[in-house]
Coordinates of C-alpha atoms in Angstrom, one line a residue:
Chain D
M18 CA -96.3 69.8 34.1
I19 CA -94.9 72.5 32.6
V20 CA -96.6 74.4 29.8
T21 CA -95.0 76.5 27.6
G22 CA -96.8 76.5 24.1
G23 CA -96.0 75.1 21.2
T24 CA -97.9 73.3 18.0
I25 CA -99.5 70.9 20.7
D26 CA -101.8 74.0 22.0
K27 CA -102.7 75.9 19.2
V28 CA -106.1 76.1 17.6
H29 CA -107.0 77.1 13.9
D30 CA -107.7 80.8 13.5
P31 CA -110.4 81.2 10.9
A32 CA -109.3 84.8 10.0
S33 CA -105.6 84.3 9.4
E34 CA -106.4 80.4 8.3
G35 CA -103.4 79.3 10.1
L36 CA -102.5 78.0 13.5
A37 CA -102.6 80.1 16.7
F38 CA -102.9 80.2 20.2
S39 CA -106.5 80.6 21.8
P40 CA -107.3 84.6 22.3
D41 CA -108.2 83.7 25.9
G42 CA -104.4 82.3 26.5
A43 CA -106.0 78.7 27.5
T44 CA -103.9 75.7 27.3
H45 CA -105.5 72.4 26.4
L46 CA -103.1 70.6 28.4
P47 CA -106.2 69.4 31.6
E48 CA -108.3 68.6 28.6
M49 CA -105.9 66.4 27.2
L50 CA -105.2 64.4 30.5
R51 CA -109.0 64.7 31.2
I52 CA -109.3 62.5 27.6
G53 CA -106.5 60.3 29.2
R54 CA -108.5 59.6 32.3
C55 CA -104.8 60.6 33.8
H56 CA -106.1 62.8 36.8
F57 CA -102.6 63.0 38.8
P58 CA -100.4 65.6 37.0
V59 CA -100.4 69.4 38.5
V60 CA -100.6 71.7 35.1
E61 CA -98.3 74.8 35.4
K62 CA -98.9 77.1 32.6
L63 CA -95.6 79.1 32.4
M64 CA -96.2 80.7 28.8
L65 CA -97.9 80.0 25.3
K66 CA -95.1 80.8 22.5
D67 CA -94.2 79.2 19.6
S68 CA -91.0 77.8 20.7
L69 CA -89.2 79.4 17.2
Y70 CA -89.5 82.6 19.0
F71 CA -87.9 81.5 22.2
D72 CA -85.0 83.3 23.4
D73 CA -82.8 83.4 26.3
A74 CA -85.1 84.8 28.5
D75 CA -87.5 82.4 27.7
R76 CA -85.0 79.4 28.1
A77 CA -83.9 81.0 31.7
A78 CA -87.7 81.0 32.6
I79 CA -88.4 77.7 31.6
A80 CA -85.0 76.4 33.7
E81 CA -86.1 78.3 36.4
A82 CA -89.7 76.9 36.6
V83 CA -88.0 73.1 36.5
R84 CA -85.5 74.3 39.3
A85 CA -88.9 75.6 41.2
A86 CA -91.2 72.8 40.9
P87 CA -91.7 70.3 44.0
E88 CA -92.4 67.4 41.7
P89 CA -89.6 64.8 40.9
A90 CA -91.3 64.0 37.7
I91 CA -91.7 67.1 35.3
V92 CA -93.3 67.1 31.6
L93 CA -92.7 70.2 29.6
T94 CA -94.7 70.8 26.6
H95 CA -92.9 72.4 24.1
G96 CA -93.0 73.6 20.2
T97 CA -91.0 71.1 17.9
G98 CA -89.2 73.5 16.5
T99 CA -86.8 74.2 19.3
M100 CA -87.3 70.9 21.3
G101 CA -83.4 70.2 21.3
Q102 CA -82.0 73.4 22.0
T103 CA -84.4 73.9 25.0
A104 CA -83.1 70.2 26.5
R105 CA -79.8 71.1 25.8
H106 CA -79.9 74.3 27.5
L107 CA -81.6 72.5 30.2
A108 CA -78.8 69.6 30.3
A109 CA -75.9 72.3 30.5
T110 CA -78.2 74.7 32.8
L111 CA -79.2 71.6 35.6
P112 CA -76.1 69.5 34.9
D113 CA -76.9 67.4 38.2
T114 CA -80.7 67.9 38.8
D115 CA -82.3 64.9 40.5
K116 CA -85.6 65.6 38.4
C117 CA -86.8 63.5 35.6
V118 CA -87.8 66.3 32.8
V119 CA -89.4 65.0 29.7
L120 CA -90.2 67.4 27.1
T121 CA -92.5 66.6 24.7
G122 CA -95.3 68.4 22.2
A123 CA -97.2 67.5 19.1
M124 CA -96.5 67.7 15.6
R125 CA -100.2 68.6 14.8
P126 CA -102.3 70.7 17.2
F127 CA -104.6 68.7 19.9
S128 CA -107.5 70.9 18.9
L129 CA -107.4 68.8 15.1
Y130 CA -108.6 65.7 14.8
A131 CA -105.8 63.0 14.6
S132 CA -103.0 64.8 16.7
D133 CA -99.7 63.1 17.9
G134 CA -100.5 64.9 21.3
E135 CA -102.2 62.5 23.0
F136 CA -100.1 59.9 21.9
N137 CA -97.1 62.0 22.8
L138 CA -98.2 63.0 25.9
G139 CA -99.2 59.7 27.3
G140 CA -95.6 58.5 26.5
A141 CA -94.0 61.4 28.5
V142 CA -96.1 61.0 31.5
L143 CA -95.1 57.6 31.8
A144 CA -91.8 58.4 30.6
A145 CA -91.3 61.3 33.4
Q146 CA -92.2 58.4 36.2
I147 CA -89.9 55.8 35.2
L148 CA -86.6 57.4 33.4
A149 CA -83.6 58.1 35.2
P150 CA -83.3 61.9 36.5
G151 CA -82.1 64.0 33.6
I152 CA -83.4 65.9 30.5
W153 CA -85.0 63.6 28.1
G154 CA -87.7 64.3 25.3
V155 CA -90.5 61.7 24.1
M156 CA -91.7 61.8 20.9
N157 CA -93.5 59.4 18.5
G158 CA -93.1 56.4 20.4
R159 CA -89.3 57.0 21.3
V160 CA -87.2 58.3 24.1
F161 CA -84.7 60.7 23.0
P162 CA -81.5 62.1 25.4
A163 CA -81.1 65.7 25.2
D164 CA -78.3 65.3 22.6
R165 CA -80.3 63.5 20.5
L166 CA -83.5 65.2 20.4
D167 CA -84.5 66.9 17.5
K168 CA -87.2 67.0 14.9
N169 CA -87.0 65.1 11.1
V170 CA -88.4 67.7 9.1
D171 CA -89.0 65.4 6.3
Q172 CA -90.7 62.3 8.0
G173 CA -92.7 64.9 10.1
R174 CA -92.0 63.3 13.0
F175 CA -89.1 62.7 15.9
D176 CA -87.3 59.5 14.9
L177 CA -83.8 58.2 15.8
Chain R
M10 CA -97.6 44.5 19.6
I11 CA -100.2 42.0 19.6
V12 CA -104.1 42.7 19.3
T13 CA -106.3 40.9 21.3
G14 CA -109.3 43.2 21.3
G15 CA -111.3 44.9 23.8
T16 CA -112.9 48.1 24.2
I17 CA -109.9 50.1 22.2
D18 CA -110.8 48.4 18.9
K19 CA -114.3 48.6 19.3
V20 CA -117.0 50.5 17.1
H21 CA -120.3 52.0 17.5
D22 CA -122.8 49.4 16.0
P23 CA -126.3 51.2 14.3
A24 CA -128.4 48.2 14.7
S25 CA -128.0 47.5 18.3
E26 CA -126.5 50.8 19.4
G27 CA -124.1 49.3 21.2
L28 CA -120.3 48.9 20.9
A29 CA -119.0 45.9 18.7
F30 CA -116.0 45.1 16.6
S31 CA -115.8 45.7 13.0
P32 CA -117.8 43.5 10.9
D33 CA -114.8 43.3 8.6
G34 CA -112.5 42.0 11.4
A35 CA -110.1 45.1 11.4
T36 CA -108.1 46.3 14.1
H37 CA -107.5 50.4 14.5
L38 CA -104.0 49.9 16.1
P39 CA -102.1 50.7 12.6
E40 CA -104.2 54.1 12.3
M41 CA -103.5 54.9 15.8
L42 CA -99.9 54.3 15.4
R43 CA -99.9 56.3 12.4
I44 CA -101.9 59.3 14.3
G45 CA -98.9 58.9 16.9
R46 CA -96.4 59.3 14.2
C47 CA -95.0 56.1 15.4
H48 CA -93.7 53.9 12.6
F49 CA -91.4 50.9 14.2
P50 CA -94.0 48.7 15.8
V51 CA -94.9 45.7 13.8
V52 CA -98.8 44.8 14.6
E53 CA -100.1 41.1 14.9
K54 CA -103.8 40.8 15.2
L55 CA -104.0 37.5 17.3
M56 CA -107.7 38.1 18.3
L57 CA -110.6 40.4 18.3
K58 CA -112.7 39.6 21.8
D59 CA -114.1 40.9 24.3
S60 CA -112.0 39.9 27.4
L61 CA -115.1 39.3 29.5
Y62 CA -115.2 36.2 27.3
F63 CA -111.6 35.3 27.3
D64 CA -111.1 31.4 28.4
D65 CA -108.0 29.3 29.4
A66 CA -107.7 28.9 25.6
D67 CA -107.9 32.5 24.9
R68 CA -105.2 33.0 27.4
A69 CA -102.9 30.2 26.4
A70 CA -103.0 31.5 22.7
I71 CA -102.0 34.6 24.1
A72 CA -99.1 33.5 26.3
E73 CA -97.6 31.5 23.7
A74 CA -98.1 34.8 21.2
V75 CA -95.6 36.4 23.7
R76 CA -93.3 33.5 24.0
A77 CA -93.0 33.2 20.1
A78 CA -92.8 37.2 19.8
P79 CA -89.2 37.8 18.4
E80 CA -89.0 41.6 19.8
P81 CA -88.0 42.1 23.4
A82 CA -90.3 44.5 24.0
I83 CA -94.3 43.9 23.3
V84 CA -97.3 45.9 23.6
L85 CA -100.5 43.6 24.1
T86 CA -103.7 45.2 23.7
H87 CA -106.6 43.8 25.5
G88 CA -109.7 44.4 27.4
T89 CA -110.1 46.1 30.8
G90 CA -112.4 44.0 32.2
T91 CA -110.0 41.3 32.9
M92 CA -106.6 42.9 31.6
G93 CA -105.3 42.2 35.4
Q94 CA -106.4 38.3 35.3
T95 CA -104.2 38.4 31.9
A96 CA -101.6 39.8 33.5
R97 CA -101.6 37.4 36.3
H98 CA -101.6 34.4 34.2
L99 CA -98.9 35.6 32.0
A100 CA -96.7 36.3 35.0
A101 CA -97.3 32.8 36.3
T102 CA -97.2 30.9 32.7
L103 CA -93.8 33.3 32.0
P104 CA -92.4 33.9 35.3
D105 CA -88.7 34.1 34.0
T106 CA -89.2 35.9 30.5
D107 CA -86.5 37.9 29.2
K108 CA -89.3 40.3 27.3
C109 CA -90.7 43.4 28.4
V110 CA -94.8 42.7 28.0
V111 CA -97.1 45.8 28.7
L112 CA -101.0 45.1 28.5
T113 CA -102.9 48.1 27.7
G114 CA -106.2 49.1 26.2
A115 CA -108.8 52.0 26.6
M116 CA -111.9 52.6 28.5
R117 CA -113.7 54.1 25.6
P118 CA -113.2 52.9 22.1
F119 CA -110.7 54.7 20.2
S120 CA -113.3 54.9 17.2
L121 CA -115.1 57.6 19.5
Y122 CA -113.8 61.1 20.1
A123 CA -112.0 61.9 23.1
S124 CA -110.9 58.3 24.0
D125 CA -108.2 57.3 26.1
G126 CA -106.6 55.0 23.7
E127 CA -103.9 56.9 22.3
F128 CA -102.6 58.3 25.6
N129 CA -102.4 54.9 26.9
L130 CA -100.8 53.5 23.7
G131 CA -98.2 56.4 24.0
G132 CA -97.5 55.5 27.4
A133 CA -97.4 51.6 26.7
V134 CA -95.2 51.9 23.9
L135 CA -92.4 54.0 25.7
A136 CA -92.9 51.8 28.7
A137 CA -92.3 48.5 26.8
Q138 CA -88.7 50.1 25.7
I139 CA -87.7 51.2 29.2
L140 CA -89.1 48.8 31.9
A141 CA -87.3 45.9 33.1
P142 CA -88.4 42.5 31.7
G143 CA -91.8 41.3 33.0
I144 CA -95.2 41.4 32.7
W145 CA -96.7 45.0 33.1
G146 CA -100.0 47.0 32.5
V147 CA -100.1 50.8 31.7
M148 CA -103.1 52.5 31.9
N149 CA -104.1 56.2 32.2
G150 CA -100.8 57.5 33.2
R151 CA -99.5 54.8 35.5
V152 CA -97.8 51.7 35.4
F153 CA -99.1 48.8 36.9
P154 CA -97.0 45.3 38.2
A155 CA -99.1 42.3 36.7
D156 CA -100.6 41.8 40.6
R157 CA -101.8 45.4 41.2
L158 CA -103.5 46.0 37.6
D159 CA -107.2 46.2 37.9
K160 CA -110.1 48.8 36.8
N161 CA -111.4 50.8 39.3
V162 CA -114.7 50.7 38.2
D163 CA -116.1 53.7 40.3
Q164 CA -113.7 56.1 38.8
G165 CA -113.8 54.8 35.5
R166 CA -109.8 54.6 35.1
F167 CA -107.3 52.3 36.2
D168 CA -105.8 53.9 39.0
L169 CA -103.3 52.8 42.1
Chain K
M8 CA -122.0 68.1 -6.8
I9 CA -118.9 70.4 -8.3
V10 CA -115.8 70.9 -6.1
T11 CA -113.5 74.0 -6.6
G12 CA -111.7 74.0 -3.4
G13 CA -111.6 76.2 -0.2
T14 CA -111.3 76.2 3.2
I15 CA -113.7 73.2 3.5
D16 CA -111.4 70.8 1.8
K17 CA -107.8 72.4 3.1
V18 CA -105.7 70.1 5.5
H19 CA -103.5 70.9 8.1
D20 CA -99.7 70.8 6.7
P21 CA -97.5 70.1 9.4
A22 CA -94.3 71.7 7.3
S23 CA -96.1 75.5 7.2
E24 CA -98.1 75.0 9.9
G25 CA -100.9 76.3 8.1
L26 CA -103.5 75.0 5.8
A27 CA -103.3 73.9 2.4
F28 CA -104.6 71.0 0.1
S29 CA -103.8 67.7 0.2
P30 CA -100.4 67.0 -1.8
D31 CA -102.4 63.9 -3.4
G32 CA -105.0 66.8 -4.5
A33 CA -107.8 64.6 -2.9
T34 CA -111.1 66.1 -1.9
H35 CA -113.0 65.3 1.2
L36 CA -116.4 65.8 -0.2
P37 CA -117.1 61.8 -0.7
E38 CA -116.1 61.5 3.2
M39 CA -118.3 64.1 4.5
L40 CA -121.3 62.5 2.3
R41 CA -120.4 58.8 3.6
I42 CA -120.8 60.4 7.3
G43 CA -123.8 62.1 6.3
R44 CA -125.3 59.0 5.1
C45 CA -126.4 60.5 2.1
H46 CA -125.3 58.5 -1.1
F47 CA -127.1 60.2 -4.0
P48 CA -124.8 62.7 -5.0
V49 CA -122.4 62.9 -8.1
V50 CA -119.0 64.6 -6.9
E51 CA -117.0 65.8 -9.5
K52 CA -113.7 67.9 -8.7
L53 CA -113.2 70.7 -11.0
M54 CA -110.3 72.2 -9.0
L55 CA -108.7 72.6 -5.8
K56 CA -108.2 76.2 -5.5
D57 CA -108.3 79.1 -2.9
S58 CA -110.9 81.3 -3.9
L59 CA -108.9 84.4 -3.1
Y60 CA -106.8 83.4 -6.3
F61 CA -109.5 82.8 -8.6
D62 CA -109.7 84.7 -11.7
D63 CA -112.0 85.1 -14.7
A64 CA -110.6 81.8 -16.2
D65 CA -112.1 79.8 -13.0
R66 CA -115.3 81.6 -13.0
A67 CA -115.5 80.9 -16.6
A68 CA -115.0 77.1 -15.6
I69 CA -117.1 76.9 -13.0
A70 CA -120.1 78.5 -15.0
E71 CA -119.3 76.0 -17.9
A72 CA -119.4 73.2 -15.2
V73 CA -122.6 74.0 -14.1
R74 CA -124.2 74.4 -17.8
A75 CA -122.8 71.4 -18.8
A76 CA -123.9 69.3 -15.5
P77 CA -126.8 67.1 -16.3
E78 CA -128.6 67.2 -13.0
P79 CA -131.1 69.9 -12.2
A80 CA -129.8 70.2 -8.6
I81 CA -126.0 71.2 -8.1
V82 CA -124.0 72.0 -4.9
L83 CA -120.8 73.9 -5.5
T84 CA -118.5 73.8 -2.7
H85 CA -116.4 77.1 -2.8
G86 CA -113.8 79.1 -0.4
T87 CA -115.7 81.5 1.4
G88 CA -113.5 84.3 0.8
T89 CA -115.1 85.1 -2.9
M90 CA -117.9 82.9 -3.0
G91 CA -120.4 86.0 -3.3
Q92 CA -118.4 87.4 -6.3
T93 CA -118.5 83.4 -7.7
A94 CA -122.5 83.5 -7.0
R95 CA -122.9 86.6 -8.8
H96 CA -120.8 85.9 -11.4
L97 CA -123.0 83.0 -12.2
A98 CA -126.3 84.8 -11.8
A99 CA -125.1 87.6 -14.3
T100 CA -123.7 84.6 -16.7
L101 CA -126.8 82.0 -16.5
P102 CA -129.4 84.2 -15.7
D103 CA -132.5 81.9 -17.2
T104 CA -130.9 78.8 -15.7
D105 CA -133.3 75.9 -14.7
K106 CA -130.9 74.7 -12.5
C107 CA -130.8 75.0 -8.6
V108 CA -127.2 76.2 -7.7
V109 CA -126.4 76.4 -3.7
L110 CA -122.8 77.7 -3.3
T111 CA -121.8 76.1 0.2
G112 CA -118.3 75.7 2.3
A113 CA -116.9 76.1 5.2
M114 CA -115.0 78.3 8.1
R115 CA -113.3 75.6 9.2
P116 CA -111.7 72.9 7.2
F117 CA -113.8 69.9 7.7
S118 CA -110.2 67.8 8.2
L119 CA -110.4 69.6 11.8
Y120 CA -112.6 68.3 14.4
A121 CA -115.7 70.7 15.0
S122 CA -116.0 72.3 11.5
D123 CA -119.1 73.7 10.0
G124 CA -118.6 71.9 6.9
E125 CA -121.1 69.2 7.5
F126 CA -123.8 71.2 8.9
N127 CA -123.2 73.4 5.5
L128 CA -123.0 70.7 3.5
G129 CA -126.3 69.2 4.8
G130 CA -128.3 72.7 4.3
A131 CA -126.6 73.2 0.5
V132 CA -127.9 69.4 -0.2
L133 CA -131.2 69.9 0.8
A134 CA -131.8 73.6 -0.5
A135 CA -130.5 72.4 -3.7
Q136 CA -133.5 70.1 -3.8
I137 CA -136.1 72.1 -2.6
L138 CA -135.4 76.2 -3.5
A139 CA -136.5 77.8 -7.2
P140 CA -134.0 77.5 -9.7
G141 CA -131.1 80.3 -9.7
I142 CA -128.1 80.8 -7.8
W143 CA -128.1 80.5 -3.9
G144 CA -125.8 80.2 -1.4
V145 CA -126.6 78.0 2.1
M146 CA -124.0 78.8 5.1
N147 CA -124.4 78.7 8.7
G148 CA -127.9 77.5 8.7
R149 CA -129.3 80.5 6.1
V150 CA -130.0 80.7 2.5
F151 CA -128.9 83.6 0.7
P152 CA -129.8 84.8 -3.0
A153 CA -126.3 85.6 -4.6
D154 CA -126.8 89.1 -4.1
R155 CA -126.6 89.1 -0.6
L156 CA -124.0 86.4 -0.2
D157 CA -121.3 87.7 1.9
K158 CA -119.2 86.9 4.8
N159 CA -119.1 88.5 7.7
V160 CA -115.8 88.6 8.9
D161 CA -116.1 90.1 12.6
Q162 CA -118.7 87.2 13.4
G163 CA -116.6 84.6 11.5
R164 CA -119.5 83.2 9.9
F165 CA -122.2 83.9 7.2
D166 CA -125.0 85.9 8.5
L167 CA -128.0 88.0 7.3
Chain P
M27 CA -136.0 73.8 18.0
I28 CA -137.7 71.2 20.2
V29 CA -135.2 68.3 21.9
T30 CA -137.0 65.3 22.6
G31 CA -133.5 62.7 22.9
G32 CA -132.7 60.1 20.1
T33 CA -129.4 59.1 18.9
I34 CA -128.0 62.3 18.3
D35 CA -128.0 63.2 21.7
K36 CA -126.5 59.6 23.1
V37 CA -123.1 59.4 24.9
H38 CA -121.0 56.3 25.0
D39 CA -121.5 54.9 28.5
P40 CA -118.1 53.1 30.0
A41 CA -119.9 51.1 32.6
S42 CA -122.4 49.3 30.3
E43 CA -120.3 49.7 27.0
G44 CA -123.4 51.3 25.4
L45 CA -125.1 54.3 24.3
A46 CA -127.2 56.2 27.3
F47 CA -128.2 60.2 27.7
S48 CA -125.8 62.1 29.5
P49 CA -126.4 61.8 33.1
D50 CA -126.6 65.3 33.7
G51 CA -129.5 65.9 31.2
A52 CA -127.8 68.1 29.2
T53 CA -128.5 68.2 25.3
H54 CA -125.7 68.2 22.4
L55 CA -127.8 70.8 20.6
P56 CA -126.3 74.1 21.8
E57 CA -123.0 72.7 20.7
M58 CA -124.0 71.3 17.4
L59 CA -125.3 74.8 16.3
R60 CA -122.3 76.8 17.9
I61 CA -120.2 74.3 15.5
G62 CA -122.4 74.6 12.6
R63 CA -121.9 78.2 13.2
C64 CA -125.7 79.0 13.4
H65 CA -126.6 81.5 15.9
F66 CA -130.3 82.3 15.5
P67 CA -132.3 79.0 16.6
V68 CA -134.0 78.7 20.1
V69 CA -133.4 75.5 21.4
E70 CA -135.8 74.1 24.2
K71 CA -135.3 70.6 26.0
L72 CA -138.5 68.9 26.0
M73 CA -137.2 65.3 27.3
L74 CA -134.4 63.2 26.4
K75 CA -135.7 59.6 25.5
D76 CA -134.9 56.9 23.2
S77 CA -138.0 57.1 20.9
L78 CA -138.3 53.5 21.3
Y79 CA -140.0 53.9 24.5
F80 CA -142.2 56.8 23.4
D81 CA -145.9 56.5 24.7
D82 CA -148.9 58.2 24.3
A83 CA -148.3 61.1 26.7
D84 CA -144.9 61.7 25.3
R85 CA -146.4 62.3 21.6
A86 CA -149.0 64.6 23.3
A87 CA -146.6 66.5 25.1
I88 CA -144.4 66.7 21.5
A89 CA -147.3 68.0 19.8
E90 CA -148.7 70.4 22.6
A91 CA -145.0 71.9 22.3
V92 CA -145.4 72.3 18.9
R93 CA -148.4 74.0 18.9
A94 CA -147.2 76.2 22.1
A95 CA -143.8 77.3 20.2
P96 CA -143.9 80.7 18.9
E97 CA -142.0 80.4 15.8
P98 CA -143.2 79.3 12.3
A99 CA -140.4 77.3 11.6
I100 CA -139.7 74.3 14.1
V101 CA -136.5 71.6 14.2
L102 CA -137.7 68.3 16.4
T103 CA -134.7 66.5 17.1
H104 CA -135.8 62.9 17.8
G105 CA -134.9 59.4 17.8
T106 CA -134.9 57.2 14.6
G107 CA -136.2 54.4 16.0
T108 CA -140.3 55.8 15.8
M109 CA -139.5 59.3 14.2
G110 CA -142.0 58.0 11.1
Q111 CA -144.9 57.7 13.9
T112 CA -144.2 60.9 15.5
A113 CA -144.3 62.5 12.0
R114 CA -147.5 60.7 11.4
H115 CA -149.0 61.6 15.0
L116 CA -148.0 65.0 14.5
A117 CA -149.8 65.3 10.9
A118 CA -152.8 63.8 12.5
T119 CA -153.1 65.9 15.3
L120 CA -152.1 69.4 14.1
P121 CA -153.5 68.9 10.1
D122 CA -153.9 72.5 9.8
T123 CA -150.9 73.6 11.2
D124 CA -149.5 76.8 10.1
K125 CA -146.1 76.0 10.8
C126 CA -143.5 74.2 9.2
V127 CA -142.1 71.6 11.1
V128 CA -139.0 69.2 10.5
L129 CA -137.9 66.2 12.5
T130 CA -134.1 64.9 12.2
G131 CA -131.9 63.0 14.5
A132 CA -128.8 60.9 13.9
M133 CA -127.9 57.1 13.1
R134 CA -124.7 57.6 15.1
P135 CA -124.2 60.1 18.3
F136 CA -123.0 63.8 18.0
S137 CA -120.7 62.7 21.0
L138 CA -119.1 60.1 19.0
Y139 CA -116.7 60.8 15.6
A140 CA -118.0 60.8 12.2
S141 CA -121.8 61.4 12.9
D142 CA -124.4 62.2 10.8
G143 CA -125.9 64.8 13.3
E144 CA -124.4 67.9 11.9
F145 CA -125.3 66.9 8.2
N146 CA -129.0 66.4 9.3
L147 CA -129.3 69.2 11.2
G148 CA -127.7 71.6 9.0
G149 CA -130.3 70.0 6.6
A150 CA -133.4 70.4 9.1
V151 CA -132.4 74.0 9.7
L152 CA -132.6 75.0 6.3
A153 CA -135.8 72.8 5.5
A154 CA -137.5 74.2 8.6
Q155 CA -137.3 77.7 6.5
I156 CA -138.1 77.1 2.9
L157 CA -140.8 73.9 2.9
A158 CA -144.3 74.7 3.2
P159 CA -146.3 74.3 6.6
G160 CA -146.9 70.9 7.8
I161 CA -145.1 68.0 9.1
W162 CA -141.8 66.7 7.5
G163 CA -138.6 64.8 7.9
V164 CA -135.0 65.7 7.2
M165 CA -132.3 62.9 7.2
N166 CA -129.5 61.9 5.3
G167 CA -129.8 64.9 2.6
R168 CA -133.7 63.8 1.8
V169 CA -137.0 65.7 2.6
F170 CA -139.8 63.2 3.6
P171 CA -143.4 63.7 4.0
A172 CA -144.5 62.4 7.3
D173 CA -146.2 59.4 5.8
R174 CA -143.0 58.3 4.1
L175 CA -140.8 59.1 7.0
D176 CA -139.4 55.4 7.6
K177 CA -135.6 53.8 8.5
N178 CA -134.0 51.8 6.5
V179 CA -132.9 49.6 8.8
D180 CA -130.7 47.0 6.4
Q181 CA -128.8 50.4 5.1
G182 CA -128.7 52.2 7.9
R183 CA -130.2 55.4 6.7
F184 CA -133.4 57.0 5.7
D185 CA -134.1 56.9 2.3
L186 CA -136.7 57.2 -0.9

């Protein structure tokens, strides 16, 4: 599991009354897996960024982390804003990968009650083990190939 | 999605200080799907029972509900106590089903904070769409064929 | 109980990734009281505003609502940004009130897990019943007279 | 703040599907105070017991802890089952105490979502600072003198 940030990992910041990453740079993914009683994924925090601010160097770093990971099944947590772009970048950069890479994230932070993060993460962990090699997205109960992975802003979810 | 009860649907009962189903007979599955921002499953409440008390008639009713459902992908929520038995009963009763049936549930009720229910449900919804026809279990990040679906009581989770 | 808005009543807005009031204009106070199993307060929603944007007309409306309320004990939910200013405005406008008016709110919205809202509300409801008539604030376990009610921005709480 | 156990401190026990205290003997009160952003109480864990099983020795130990505490304002967390009995025992044992002792607890454990624990604790912390010396109970928005502190089992709350 490779962590890149995104809403799933944000927390409420009382000072700005908005969302931000934890000042201590921590990711919530280990706690989310613990709650899901799912003990086997290895979590690697690559960065903690809002995907709206991802640049070419960030996407190159993600592709390199995917390439370097020893596991055949990879869940990549990612902001929803440019999840589709990163998926297509990975599909273009790693066209013959023999790994199953599943991007996921959340519309609402895990740290807030009633987040879709656990539901999405549970789906992504499953999908990474049973889908064919390639680049996929799993959000809100659906599997998306990289070229069809895009947020439906009006509905506040990813949908076909 | 066919609801049969189990821990995932239990609530805290202040009178007994234990867990019970809601006095109004309601299931939490629609709310769980709403939190997961997953709008497409059709939820059918078949019963709300603790699976430790399932008898042959209950399992026959579950098999009939699976047979009668028009959808090719079915998530069946079920207590963890005898989830494996029901899966094996379904596998024996419906050996040639062309449906993908995924049993899931939770070790900790959804109505309590930090339940594994959302994680499991997200996995089950995904798995029902991509696994081959047959009877499966999805719990705690793993897919189990019916004959290997059993709770690890010591670890408090389902595991290989 | 008179509701004026503030952080206590805000929700996560997925579109802006910030905090806002519910699009349907609802207040969370009735649900908060239900969770506290506190059935006797009458809740009146006067407005739902961020107190940083309160103007003279808003404060006049609050003073009038306090004056018009038939109850001798009033809890006034309010944003933390200018809670002290409103308290001092009420103390100046209603110097001889025979009501006990307690301002309260939250540093973190009730709709997010781990809010201080329930703790503060529980304190305010108690204080309104046992303090002397006048204008008070109750936040984070402390009672403040109107002239000493101010947020400690550095510590993220109200304190002496 | 003296901790004696009770529902407020119980957690879900997946093995029994009921409520129990944490196997590590921890109390949730420090976390509850942190969520309430209330930093000044000193927490002393005296015991972690269900008050239905309190005996004379337990109540003598509580009275002694109250007597020995250096603070003038004491919040005592206690199970709801015999909260009134302990309050009356303390009132009889410490008739001339110059301390303000407030018993509180919860109908629903803090560790479960939507507990009344934070609301009750916020009220108790306030009341202990402003009520007269003596033995009081604070639950669900009300102050009760020791001789009128009793759970309303039908309504699932403490009430007048």
